[in-house]
XYZ file of C-alpha atoms in Angstrom:
415
model
C 98.656 105.157 125.577
C 95.758 104.830 123.149
C 92.400 104.517 124.867
C 90.919 101.019 124.709
C 87.126 100.908 124.964
C 85.575 97.776 126.436
C 85.948 94.895 123.961
C 82.221 94.050 123.970
C 81.372 97.612 122.903
C 83.883 97.496 120.049
C 82.116 94.510 118.490
C 79.168 96.722 117.530
C 81.217 99.231 115.524
C 82.140 98.587 111.878
C 85.719 98.458 110.646
C 85.046 101.858 109.113
C 85.508 103.588 112.467
C 88.218 101.450 114.100
C 91.929 101.436 113.307
C 93.421 98.259 111.828
C 95.326 96.044 114.197
C 98.921 95.757 112.934
C 99.231 92.016 113.422
C 102.265 90.399 111.771
C 103.221 93.800 110.339
C 106.865 94.749 110.264
C 108.137 97.831 112.063
C 109.611 100.457 109.723
C 111.646 102.753 112.005
C 112.932 104.955 109.172
C 109.362 105.786 108.175
C 108.271 106.150 111.787
C 110.963 108.800 112.178
C 109.844 110.458 108.945
C 106.271 110.635 110.224
C 107.516 112.042 113.527
C 109.419 114.793 111.692
C 106.499 115.660 109.439
C 104.102 115.719 112.363
C 106.329 118.173 114.245
C 106.763 120.349 111.161
C 103.179 120.572 109.887
C 99.629 120.580 111.180
C 98.735 117.571 109.016
C 100.508 114.767 107.138
C 99.372 113.328 103.792
C 100.537 109.746 103.096
C 100.281 109.022 99.370
C 100.947 105.654 97.711
C 99.318 103.156 95.295
C 97.205 100.208 96.498
C 99.240 97.533 98.213
C 102.105 99.840 99.198
C 101.456 99.354 102.890
C 100.441 102.926 103.660
C 97.542 102.006 105.959
C 99.672 99.390 107.699
C 102.488 101.913 108.083
C 100.260 104.469 109.790
C 98.703 101.815 112.031
C 102.072 100.413 113.118
C 103.456 103.927 113.716
C 100.532 104.815 115.961
C 100.928 101.536 117.810
C 104.683 101.977 118.228
C 104.283 105.557 119.490
C 101.346 104.546 121.739
C 99.204 107.395 120.434
C 95.482 107.790 121.096
C 93.764 107.412 117.764
C 90.440 108.205 116.128
C 90.292 106.425 112.770
C 87.792 106.808 109.943
C 87.992 104.859 106.699
C 86.454 107.074 104.050
C 84.292 105.485 101.356
C 82.074 106.652 98.501
C 79.160 107.202 100.844
C 81.098 109.961 102.579
C 80.672 112.164 99.531
C 77.552 113.237 101.375
C 78.831 115.581 104.124
C 76.233 114.520 106.649
C 77.290 110.884 106.347
C 80.926 111.833 106.701
C 80.367 113.795 109.900
C 78.112 111.107 111.338
C 80.800 108.475 111.021
C 83.535 110.845 112.086
C 81.662 111.519 115.328
C 81.174 107.757 115.724
C 84.907 107.152 115.227
C 85.717 109.698 117.927
C 83.256 108.085 120.341
C 84.786 104.664 119.653
C 88.262 106.066 120.269
C 87.462 107.865 123.511
C 84.852 105.479 124.889
C 82.718 108.530 125.690
C 79.580 110.012 124.184
C 80.612 113.464 123.086
C 78.398 116.423 122.257
C 79.589 116.835 118.662
C 77.158 118.659 116.352
C 75.246 116.709 113.699
C 74.912 118.081 110.172
C 71.149 118.404 110.067
C 69.395 120.126 107.107
C 69.215 123.549 108.702
C 73.008 123.734 108.734
C 73.436 122.998 105.025
C 73.121 126.616 103.801
C 76.023 127.503 106.075
C 78.052 124.335 105.557
C 81.460 125.962 105.912
C 80.552 127.491 109.268
C 79.264 124.101 110.462
C 82.442 122.343 109.335
C 84.692 124.782 111.152
C 82.611 124.643 114.313
C 82.654 120.839 114.197
C 86.444 120.631 114.062
C 86.807 123.216 116.826
C 84.526 121.080 119.006
C 86.425 117.959 117.955
C 89.714 119.577 118.941
C 88.331 120.268 122.402
C 86.993 116.719 122.742
C 90.234 114.911 121.860
C 92.983 114.795 124.430
C 96.296 116.496 123.625
C 98.572 114.136 121.721
C 95.696 112.343 119.985
C 95.792 111.663 116.258
C 92.875 111.705 113.836
C 93.378 109.441 110.804
C 91.246 109.677 107.680
C 92.087 106.651 105.544
C 91.245 106.133 101.834
C 90.695 109.829 101.139
C 90.792 109.013 97.411
C 87.448 107.197 97.716
C 85.524 110.479 97.436
C 85.778 112.465 94.162
C 88.008 115.556 94.451
C 85.274 117.772 93.016
C 82.988 117.055 95.975
C 82.833 118.617 99.416
C 85.506 116.509 101.130
C 88.599 118.518 100.037
C 87.096 121.685 101.549
C 86.293 119.727 104.702
C 89.898 118.559 104.917
C 91.114 122.120 104.468
C 88.935 123.241 107.375
C 90.211 120.351 109.504
C 93.813 121.394 108.888
C 93.040 125.004 109.776
C 90.764 124.444 112.796
C 92.156 121.445 114.672
C 94.541 122.571 117.422
C 98.250 121.856 117.152
C 97.871 119.391 120.040
C 95.818 117.046 117.822
C 97.571 115.349 114.906
C 95.872 114.801 111.543
C 96.996 112.067 109.133
C 95.362 111.735 105.715
C 95.943 108.528 103.741
C 95.288 108.327 100.007
C 96.315 106.642 96.785
C 97.045 109.995 95.184
C 98.460 113.430 95.810
C 96.575 116.093 97.814
C 93.735 117.745 95.869
C 94.074 121.305 94.611
C 91.884 122.537 97.465
C 94.832 121.847 99.785
C 97.378 123.746 97.688
C 97.408 126.665 100.122
C 98.028 124.341 103.068
C 100.927 122.777 101.176
C 102.394 126.131 100.205
C 102.205 127.468 103.769
C 103.735 124.354 105.304
C 100.552 123.368 107.119
C 100.385 120.090 105.194
C 103.397 117.819 104.653
C 103.501 114.840 102.271
C 105.077 111.428 102.738
C 105.465 110.447 99.092
C 104.937 107.042 97.505
C 108.643 106.516 96.783
C 109.368 106.622 100.511
C 107.141 103.597 101.095
C 109.068 101.322 98.745
C 110.592 98.494 100.756
C 114.303 98.602 101.448
C 116.409 95.454 101.375
C 116.306 95.160 105.174
C 112.554 95.727 105.301
C 112.033 93.079 102.636
C 113.951 90.519 104.675
C 111.913 91.471 107.741
C 108.705 91.066 105.734
C 109.811 87.638 104.519
C 110.517 86.568 108.084
C 107.180 87.930 109.279
C 105.466 85.885 106.546
C 107.385 82.790 107.624
C 109.070 82.547 104.242
C 111.983 80.192 103.706
C 113.451 82.356 100.905
C 117.105 83.285 101.398
C 118.223 86.890 101.701
C 119.595 87.062 98.139
C 116.365 85.646 96.731
C 114.275 88.105 98.739
C 116.365 90.958 97.352
C 115.878 89.677 93.805
C 112.126 89.547 94.353
C 112.140 93.037 95.865
C 113.842 94.414 92.792
C 111.444 92.535 90.514
C 108.402 94.234 92.075
C 110.044 97.627 92.551
C 109.783 97.579 96.346
C 106.002 97.109 96.213
C 104.893 95.493 99.484
C 101.876 93.609 98.124
C 103.860 92.362 95.156
C 106.647 91.044 97.358
C 104.151 89.251 99.590
C 102.624 87.589 96.543
C 106.023 86.547 95.232
C 107.022 85.134 98.612
C 103.798 83.123 98.762
C 104.686 81.533 95.435
C 108.267 80.848 96.519
C 106.954 78.849 99.465
C 104.268 77.063 97.469
C 101.441 78.715 99.399
C 99.326 79.796 96.479
C 98.895 80.233 92.743
C 101.533 81.692 90.498
C 102.515 85.187 91.681
C 101.612 86.826 88.397
C 98.144 85.287 88.488
C 97.475 86.486 92.017
C 99.015 89.879 91.313
C 96.753 90.234 88.297
C 93.739 89.379 90.438
C 94.801 92.159 92.808
C 95.127 94.656 89.950
C 91.742 93.622 88.582
C 89.834 93.998 91.849
C 91.655 96.990 93.341
C 92.516 99.097 90.314
C 91.244 98.197 86.867
C 87.629 97.295 87.569
C 87.142 100.460 89.625
C 87.885 102.953 86.868
C 85.589 104.183 84.124
C 85.376 102.416 80.711
C 87.090 105.237 78.792
C 90.104 105.145 81.119
C 90.227 101.351 80.906
C 90.335 101.537 77.108
C 93.172 104.084 77.207
C 95.154 101.871 79.565
C 94.652 98.762 77.457
C 95.929 100.602 74.381
C 98.773 102.475 76.089
C 100.044 99.192 77.539
C 100.967 98.232 73.964
C 103.579 101.026 73.982
C 106.858 101.284 75.859
C 107.090 104.447 78.028
C 105.282 106.612 75.461
C 105.358 110.393 75.349
C 102.135 112.365 75.657
C 102.237 113.113 71.941
C 102.731 109.471 71.000
C 99.870 108.365 73.239
C 97.510 110.730 71.454
C 98.649 109.737 67.960
C 98.616 105.996 68.631
C 95.236 105.875 70.319
C 93.600 108.641 68.298
C 92.429 110.131 71.583
C 93.572 113.692 72.238
C 92.667 113.280 75.916
C 94.598 110.046 76.461
C 97.686 111.730 77.904
C 95.490 113.617 80.375
C 94.095 110.285 81.542
C 97.608 109.013 82.191
C 98.627 112.230 83.916
C 95.621 111.871 86.198
C 96.534 108.281 87.021
C 100.098 109.361 87.786
C 98.844 112.052 90.166
C 96.667 109.477 91.898
C 99.556 107.021 92.160
C 97.831 104.253 90.215
C 100.902 102.378 88.951
C 101.663 105.096 86.436
C 104.795 107.234 86.651
C 105.319 110.460 84.777
C 108.790 111.509 83.599
C 109.817 114.980 82.420
C 107.162 117.630 83.010
C 108.075 119.629 79.894
C 107.658 116.689 77.484
C 105.900 114.102 79.569
C 106.511 110.404 79.093
C 104.564 107.789 81.004
C 105.653 104.478 82.436
C 103.350 101.773 83.715
C 104.522 99.494 86.524
C 105.747 96.456 84.668
C 103.461 94.015 86.497
C 100.500 96.309 85.860
C 101.466 96.533 82.209
C 101.669 92.756 81.896
C 98.217 92.526 83.449
C 96.885 95.105 80.972
C 98.388 93.259 78.020
C 96.607 90.090 79.040
C 93.316 91.893 79.585
C 93.742 93.751 76.300
C 94.105 90.468 74.424
C 90.668 89.541 75.780
C 88.859 92.886 75.651
C 90.151 95.007 72.764
C 88.160 94.641 69.514
C 89.772 92.353 66.898
C 92.603 94.109 65.106
C 92.571 97.141 67.397
C 95.868 96.314 69.089
C 97.647 96.134 65.735
C 96.045 99.413 64.655
C 97.507 101.116 67.720
C 100.934 99.570 67.135
C 100.996 100.610 63.478
C 99.939 104.169 64.286
C 102.617 104.417 66.965
C 105.249 102.952 64.647
C 104.401 105.475 61.952
C 104.814 108.302 64.454
C 108.082 106.909 65.807
C 109.723 106.004 62.527
C 110.620 109.599 61.711
C 112.041 110.303 65.151
C 115.657 109.270 64.592
C 117.371 105.945 65.317
C 115.847 105.457 68.764
C 112.364 106.072 67.399
C 112.970 103.745 64.480
C 114.076 100.952 66.795
C 110.910 101.311 68.853
C 108.896 101.381 65.625
C 110.482 98.161 64.402
C 109.582 96.403 67.662
C 105.977 97.566 67.333
C 105.761 96.481 63.705
C 107.072 93.058 64.661
C 104.407 92.755 67.346
C 101.788 93.814 64.780
C 103.182 91.360 62.206
C 103.371 94.235 59.773
C 106.182 92.497 57.872
C 106.495 94.600 54.701
C 106.617 97.862 56.686
C 109.094 96.342 59.114
C 111.335 95.086 56.291
C 111.465 98.521 54.670
C 112.324 100.184 57.971
C 115.019 97.605 58.775
C 116.590 98.176 55.375
C 116.564 101.920 55.991
C 118.043 101.791 59.487
C 120.487 98.877 59.134
C 123.390 100.768 57.482
C 123.559 103.268 60.313
C 123.462 100.549 62.944
C 126.102 98.542 61.134
C 128.341 101.611 61.137
C 127.863 101.675 64.900
C 128.902 98.031 65.170
C 125.368 96.879 66.044
C 125.263 93.962 63.639
C 123.567 91.694 66.187
C 120.598 94.032 66.371
C 120.259 94.040 62.591
C 120.612 90.252 62.493
C 117.915 89.867 65.132
C 115.548 92.109 63.188
C 116.101 90.203 59.969
C 115.693 86.854 61.720
C 112.307 88.003 63.069
C 110.979 88.471 59.545
C 109.201 85.524 57.910
C 111.326 83.744 55.309
C 109.199 84.800 52.308
C 109.727 88.444 53.282
C 113.481 87.971 53.690
C 113.869 86.200 50.386
C 111.866 88.857 48.628
C 114.271 91.593 49.699
C 117.799 91.111 48.261
C 119.414 93.574 50.647
C 118.161 91.597 53.659
C 119.690 88.421 52.225
C 122.990 90.284 51.779
């Protein structure tokens, strides 16, 4: 069973070095079994998922259910300095064991030989922790991947004994420094898709939240948020009248946990890309005028920030629909006047020559941009082909969207 230091002593340690208490959290046996398998197969497990997916809660409930001794460190930006990281890691181990352990401190004289220090530290840590213990490093994404932490994690994987488990929790995929560990089977990944709530888990979550929503309604909400745990909780709160509209509270979550934490250039790319529907890498660059825009999206996809990449050969990107709705609202407030329509027109021009599917997407963008003359010409060009396909309703809808002066000025549209 996990060691429990005296309660009075625990009060003096920050949340940074104590595991979360899984109160009112649902058990997820299928994921517990997955973690068990990965732990047996590899020296370390990487749990990757976007904010609000329940990854931290999952690890905490798994440890509680398996009654495992745990040392827990929540990584933050301050841990980019190695000495700070090792200070708090030693503190977390002392909190876990209830004992003062002789773990080395990273004092200045060790800095020239940092790698040797790191390896010696984890060897000493492995001797200090009892067999069967688990070390959890939460929020590994909080430190930039170009810093020292990825190399530290690599050393931890290689030096900790097999009797001590290592679980790394992050919003994104493992950094390139851990590629060798992945390739050699020393590091296993529990991917974001695995954390999406199943129908049964969603019902259990609703019950744990005391929701009165019926099973069918819970399933509808689950589908609406794509199995996202935080999103479902927000929707359930609205169903039971416990808070503001779910979209409003979801947007507040996106703003505080995702959008406001990224750099201005990335924010601008997101605000402009949100105007497009699942754009390709090429379209993103042409619409925004930013040759690096697709790289920004690829980076967000790797980090699991509500961006999904499809097709590696000709990448297309998809934003989580709630995130996209949030971005559209923020874009209406933050993009310079006329910029949104510039992006839509540029994208429409690029799409218009891409066959019927591209033309349809272009027409939708031109309608959003109120670029009526361009839209009318494109409708007139594409309508005969659609009519031959029996898609008269689509053509009728397009024509009806045009202002009356534009329709009356184009005889073919009247016909």
